mmCIF file of C-alpha atoms and ligand atoms in Angstrom:
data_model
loop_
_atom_site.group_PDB
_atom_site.id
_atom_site.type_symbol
_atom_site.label_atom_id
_atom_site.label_comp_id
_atom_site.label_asym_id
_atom_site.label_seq_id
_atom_site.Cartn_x
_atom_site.Cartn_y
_atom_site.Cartn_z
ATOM 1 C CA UNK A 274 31.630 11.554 -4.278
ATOM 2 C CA UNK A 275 29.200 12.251 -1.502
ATOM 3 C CA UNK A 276 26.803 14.013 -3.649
ATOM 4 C CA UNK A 277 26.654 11.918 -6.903
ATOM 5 C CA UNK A 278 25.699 8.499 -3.937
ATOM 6 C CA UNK A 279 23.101 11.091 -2.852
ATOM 7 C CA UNK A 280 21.934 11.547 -6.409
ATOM 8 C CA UNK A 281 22.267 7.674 -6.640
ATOM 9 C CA UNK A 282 20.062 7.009 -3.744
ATOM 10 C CA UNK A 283 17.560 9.747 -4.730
ATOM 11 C CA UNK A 284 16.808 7.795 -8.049
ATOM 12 C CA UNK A 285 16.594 4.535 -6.624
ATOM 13 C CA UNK A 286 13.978 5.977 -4.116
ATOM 14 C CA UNK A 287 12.197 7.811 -7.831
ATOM 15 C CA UNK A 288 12.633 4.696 -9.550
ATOM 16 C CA UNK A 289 10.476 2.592 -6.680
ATOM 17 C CA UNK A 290 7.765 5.092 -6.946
ATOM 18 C CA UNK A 291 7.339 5.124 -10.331
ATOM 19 C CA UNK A 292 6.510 1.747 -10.558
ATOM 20 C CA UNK A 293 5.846 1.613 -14.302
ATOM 21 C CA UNK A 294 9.164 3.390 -15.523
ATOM 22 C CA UNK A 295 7.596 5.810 -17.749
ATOM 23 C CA UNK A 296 9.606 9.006 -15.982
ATOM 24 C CA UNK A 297 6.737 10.316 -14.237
ATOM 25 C CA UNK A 298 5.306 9.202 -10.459
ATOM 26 C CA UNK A 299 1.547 9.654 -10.738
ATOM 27 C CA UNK A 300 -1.661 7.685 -9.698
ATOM 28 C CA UNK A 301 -1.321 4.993 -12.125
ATOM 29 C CA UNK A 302 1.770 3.956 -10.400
ATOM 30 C CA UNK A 303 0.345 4.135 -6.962
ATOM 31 C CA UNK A 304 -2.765 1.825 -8.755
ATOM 32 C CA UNK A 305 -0.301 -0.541 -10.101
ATOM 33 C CA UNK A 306 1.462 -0.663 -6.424
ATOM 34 C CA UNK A 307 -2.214 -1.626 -5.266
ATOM 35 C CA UNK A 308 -2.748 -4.170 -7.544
ATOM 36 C CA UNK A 309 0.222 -6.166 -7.263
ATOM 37 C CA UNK A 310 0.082 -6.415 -3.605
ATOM 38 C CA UNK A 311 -3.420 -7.979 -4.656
ATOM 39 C CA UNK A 312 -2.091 -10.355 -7.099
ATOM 40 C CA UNK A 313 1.308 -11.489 -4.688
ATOM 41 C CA UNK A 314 -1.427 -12.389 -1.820
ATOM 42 C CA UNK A 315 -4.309 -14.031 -4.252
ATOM 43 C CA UNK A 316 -7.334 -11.196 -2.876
ATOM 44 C CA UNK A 317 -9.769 -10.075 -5.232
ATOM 45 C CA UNK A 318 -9.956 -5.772 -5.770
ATOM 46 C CA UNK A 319 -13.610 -6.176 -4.627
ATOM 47 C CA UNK A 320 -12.480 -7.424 -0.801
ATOM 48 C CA UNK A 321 -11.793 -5.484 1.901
ATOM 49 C CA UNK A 322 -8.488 -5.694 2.137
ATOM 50 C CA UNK A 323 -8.464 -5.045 -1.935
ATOM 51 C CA UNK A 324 -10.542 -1.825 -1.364
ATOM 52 C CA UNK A 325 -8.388 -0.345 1.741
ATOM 53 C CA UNK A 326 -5.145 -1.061 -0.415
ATOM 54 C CA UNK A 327 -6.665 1.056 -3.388
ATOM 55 C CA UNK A 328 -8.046 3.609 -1.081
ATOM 56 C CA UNK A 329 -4.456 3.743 0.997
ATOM 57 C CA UNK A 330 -2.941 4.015 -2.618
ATOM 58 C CA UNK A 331 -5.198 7.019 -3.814
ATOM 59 C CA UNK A 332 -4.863 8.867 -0.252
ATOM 60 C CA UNK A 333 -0.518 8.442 -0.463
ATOM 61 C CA UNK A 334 -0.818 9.582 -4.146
ATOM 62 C CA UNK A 335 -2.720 12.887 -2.884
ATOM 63 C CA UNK A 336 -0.718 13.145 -0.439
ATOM 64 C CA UNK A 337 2.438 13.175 -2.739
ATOM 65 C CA UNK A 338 0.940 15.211 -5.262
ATOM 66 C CA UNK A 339 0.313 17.885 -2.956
ATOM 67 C CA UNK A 340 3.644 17.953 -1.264
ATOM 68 C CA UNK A 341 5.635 17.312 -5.013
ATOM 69 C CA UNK A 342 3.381 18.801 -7.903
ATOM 70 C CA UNK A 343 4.197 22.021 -8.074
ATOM 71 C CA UNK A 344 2.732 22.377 -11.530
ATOM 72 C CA UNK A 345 -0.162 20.892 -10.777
ATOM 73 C CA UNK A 346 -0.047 18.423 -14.065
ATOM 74 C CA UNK A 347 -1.152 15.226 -12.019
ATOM 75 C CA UNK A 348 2.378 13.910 -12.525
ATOM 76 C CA UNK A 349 5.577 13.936 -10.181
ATOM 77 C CA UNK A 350 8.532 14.659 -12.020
ATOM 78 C CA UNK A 351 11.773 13.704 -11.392
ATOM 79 C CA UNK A 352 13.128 17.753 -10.846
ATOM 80 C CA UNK A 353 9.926 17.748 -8.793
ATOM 81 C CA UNK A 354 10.777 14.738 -6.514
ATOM 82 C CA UNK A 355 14.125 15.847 -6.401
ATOM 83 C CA UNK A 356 13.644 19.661 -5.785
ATOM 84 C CA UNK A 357 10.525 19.213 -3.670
ATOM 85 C CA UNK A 358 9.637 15.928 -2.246
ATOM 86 C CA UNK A 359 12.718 14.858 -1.273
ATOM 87 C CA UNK A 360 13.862 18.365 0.413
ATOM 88 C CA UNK A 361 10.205 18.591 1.933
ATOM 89 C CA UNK A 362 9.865 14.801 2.814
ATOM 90 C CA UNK A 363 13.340 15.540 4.505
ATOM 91 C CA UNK A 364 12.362 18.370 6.450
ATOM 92 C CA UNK A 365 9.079 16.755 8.113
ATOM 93 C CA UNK A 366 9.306 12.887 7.863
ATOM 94 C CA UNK A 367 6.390 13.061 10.447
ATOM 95 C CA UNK A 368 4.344 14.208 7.563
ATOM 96 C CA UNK A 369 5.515 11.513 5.461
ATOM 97 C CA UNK A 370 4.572 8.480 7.684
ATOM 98 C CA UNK A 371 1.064 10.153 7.818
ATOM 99 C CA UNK A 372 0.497 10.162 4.058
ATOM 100 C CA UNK A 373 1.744 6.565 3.331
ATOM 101 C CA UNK A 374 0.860 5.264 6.773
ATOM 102 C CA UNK A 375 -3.280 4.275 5.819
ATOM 103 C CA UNK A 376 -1.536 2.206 2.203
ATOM 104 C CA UNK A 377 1.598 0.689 4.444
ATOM 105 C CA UNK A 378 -1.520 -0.309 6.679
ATOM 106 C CA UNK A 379 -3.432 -1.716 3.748
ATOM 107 C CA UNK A 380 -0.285 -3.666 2.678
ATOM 108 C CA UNK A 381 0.785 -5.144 6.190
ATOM 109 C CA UNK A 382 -3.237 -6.355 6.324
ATOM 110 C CA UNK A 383 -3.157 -8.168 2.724
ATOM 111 C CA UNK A 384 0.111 -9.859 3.681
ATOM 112 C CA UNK A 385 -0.349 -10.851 7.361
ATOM 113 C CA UNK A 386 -1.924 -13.945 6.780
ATOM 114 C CA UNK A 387 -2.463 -15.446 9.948
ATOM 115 C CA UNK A 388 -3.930 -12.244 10.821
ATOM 116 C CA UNK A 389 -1.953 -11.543 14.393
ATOM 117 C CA UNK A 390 -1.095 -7.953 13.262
ATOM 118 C CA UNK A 391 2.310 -8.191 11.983
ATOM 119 C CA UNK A 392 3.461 -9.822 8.917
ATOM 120 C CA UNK A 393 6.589 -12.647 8.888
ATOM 121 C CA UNK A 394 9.658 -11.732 6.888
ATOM 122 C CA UNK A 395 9.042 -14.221 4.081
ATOM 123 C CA UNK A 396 5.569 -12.056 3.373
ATOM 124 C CA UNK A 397 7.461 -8.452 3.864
ATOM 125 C CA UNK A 398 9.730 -10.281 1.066
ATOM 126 C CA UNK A 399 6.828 -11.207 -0.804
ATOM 127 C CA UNK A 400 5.268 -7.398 -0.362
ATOM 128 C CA UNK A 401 8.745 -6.087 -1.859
ATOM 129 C CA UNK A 402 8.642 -8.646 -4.578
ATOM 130 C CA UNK A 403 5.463 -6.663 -5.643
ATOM 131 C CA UNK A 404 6.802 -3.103 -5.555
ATOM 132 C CA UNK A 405 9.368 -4.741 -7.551
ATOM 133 C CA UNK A 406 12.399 -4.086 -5.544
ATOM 134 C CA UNK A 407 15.299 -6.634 -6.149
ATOM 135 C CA UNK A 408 15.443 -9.993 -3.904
ATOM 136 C CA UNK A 409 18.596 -9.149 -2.290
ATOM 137 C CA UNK A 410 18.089 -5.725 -1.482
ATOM 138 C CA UNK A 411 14.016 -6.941 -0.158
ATOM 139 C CA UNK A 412 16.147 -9.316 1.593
ATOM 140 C CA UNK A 413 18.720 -7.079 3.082
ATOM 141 C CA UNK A 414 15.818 -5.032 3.944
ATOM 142 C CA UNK A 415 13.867 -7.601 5.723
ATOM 143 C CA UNK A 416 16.883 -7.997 7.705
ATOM 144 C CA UNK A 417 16.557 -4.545 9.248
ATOM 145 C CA UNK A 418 13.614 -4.289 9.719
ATOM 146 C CA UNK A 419 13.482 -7.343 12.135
ATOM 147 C CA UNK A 420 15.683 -6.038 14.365
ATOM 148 C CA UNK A 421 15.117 -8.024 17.360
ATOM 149 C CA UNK A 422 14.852 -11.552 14.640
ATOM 150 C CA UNK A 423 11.810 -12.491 15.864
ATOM 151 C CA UNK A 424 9.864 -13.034 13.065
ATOM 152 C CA UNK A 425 7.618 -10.279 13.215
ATOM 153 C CA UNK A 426 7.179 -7.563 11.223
ATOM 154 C CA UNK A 427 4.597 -4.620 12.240
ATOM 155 C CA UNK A 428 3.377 -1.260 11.694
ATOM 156 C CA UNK A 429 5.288 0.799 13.893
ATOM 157 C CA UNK A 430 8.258 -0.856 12.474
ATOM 158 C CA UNK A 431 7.225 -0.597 8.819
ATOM 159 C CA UNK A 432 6.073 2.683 8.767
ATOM 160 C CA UNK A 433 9.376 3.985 10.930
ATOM 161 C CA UNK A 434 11.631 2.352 8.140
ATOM 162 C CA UNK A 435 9.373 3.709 4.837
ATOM 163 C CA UNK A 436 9.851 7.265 5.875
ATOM 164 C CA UNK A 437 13.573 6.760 6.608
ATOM 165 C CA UNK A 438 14.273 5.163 3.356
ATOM 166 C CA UNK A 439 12.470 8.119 1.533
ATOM 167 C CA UNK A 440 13.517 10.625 3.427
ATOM 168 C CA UNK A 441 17.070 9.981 2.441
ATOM 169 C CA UNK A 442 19.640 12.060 4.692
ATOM 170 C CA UNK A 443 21.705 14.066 3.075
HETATM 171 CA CA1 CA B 1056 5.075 6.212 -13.679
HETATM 172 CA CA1 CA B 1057 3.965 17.917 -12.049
#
C-alpha cells in the first residue's frame, strides 16, 4: 500500500507540472503557469512583474530540463520525472528551491498586492487557483503554510514548502 500512495502522490506532483495535460512537462506548461498568474492578478505580460514571472518560468523550466531530460527531446516525461526528477529532486532539495526559487519569487511579487513582501492567504489561494490545483487542497495548503496564522505568507516560507511538496519522501 505504501508504494502505490507514493505512486499516487508522484502523479499528482506530474499532473501540477504539466499544466496543460498533454503527458509531457515542457516549456509551454511552465508559459502557461506564467500566464495565468498574469491573468488571476489583472498585470499585463509587458510589466515588470509580467516579465520576471516569464523569465522565473523559462529559468525553472531549464532548470528541470536539465535535471529530468535525459533524452534531451525538450519534454519531461512521466518515466523521466519519475525515474529522474523525483529521485534527483529527492536527493538535493537544496537544488530544487534554487531552480524554482527566481519564478516562486515572480509569483509572490504579482500576488502581494499591498506590496509589504509577503502575500495574504486569500492571494496564495488565488496563486493556486492559477496553477489549477483544487480549492480545498489550495485551501488545506494555505493552512500550512501559515503556520503561525498570521496572515502572511512569504518567501522563505513558500519556497521551504514548494521543494517539500516536490520532493515527495519516500
Ligand atoms: Ca504539458
Ligand atoms: Ca525527454
Amino acid at each position: 500500500m505504501a508504494s502505490s500512495d507514493y505512486e499516487r502522490r508522484i502523479a499528482a506532483r506530474f499532473a501540477t507540472f504539466d499544466q496543460d495535460g498533454n503527458g509531457y512537462i515542457d516549456r509551454e506548461d511552465f508559459s502557461a503557469a506564467a500566464k495565468a498568474v498574469l491573468a488571476e492578478f489583472g498585470l499585463a505580460a509587458r510589466c515588470d512583474k509580467g516579465q520576471a514571472l516569464y523569465a522565473g518560468a523559462e529559468a525553472f523550466w531549464q532548470g528541470m530540463a536539465g535535471i529530468a531530460d535525459r533524452d534531451g527531446d525538450q519534454r519531461i516525461s512521466r518515466d523521466e520525472f519519475v525515474g529522474g526528477a523525483v529521485k534527483r529532486l529527492r536527493d538535493n532539495p537544496d537544488r530544487f528551491a534554487e531552480i524554482a526559487r527566481p519564478f516562486l519569487h515572480a509569483v509572490l511579487a504579482a500576488a502581494d498586492g499591498d506590496g509589504d513582501g509577503a502575500a495574504t492567504a486569500e492571494e496564495t489561494v488565488r496563486v493556486l487557483r492559477a496553477f489549477r490545483v483544487p480549492e480545498d487542497i489550495a485551501r488545506l495548503a494555505v493552512g500550512a503554510l501559515d503556520a503561525d496564522q498570521d496572515g502572511r505568507i512569504a518567501e522563505p516560507d513558500i519556497v521551504d514548502s514548494f521543494a517539500r511538496y516536490f520532493t515527495v519522501p519516500e
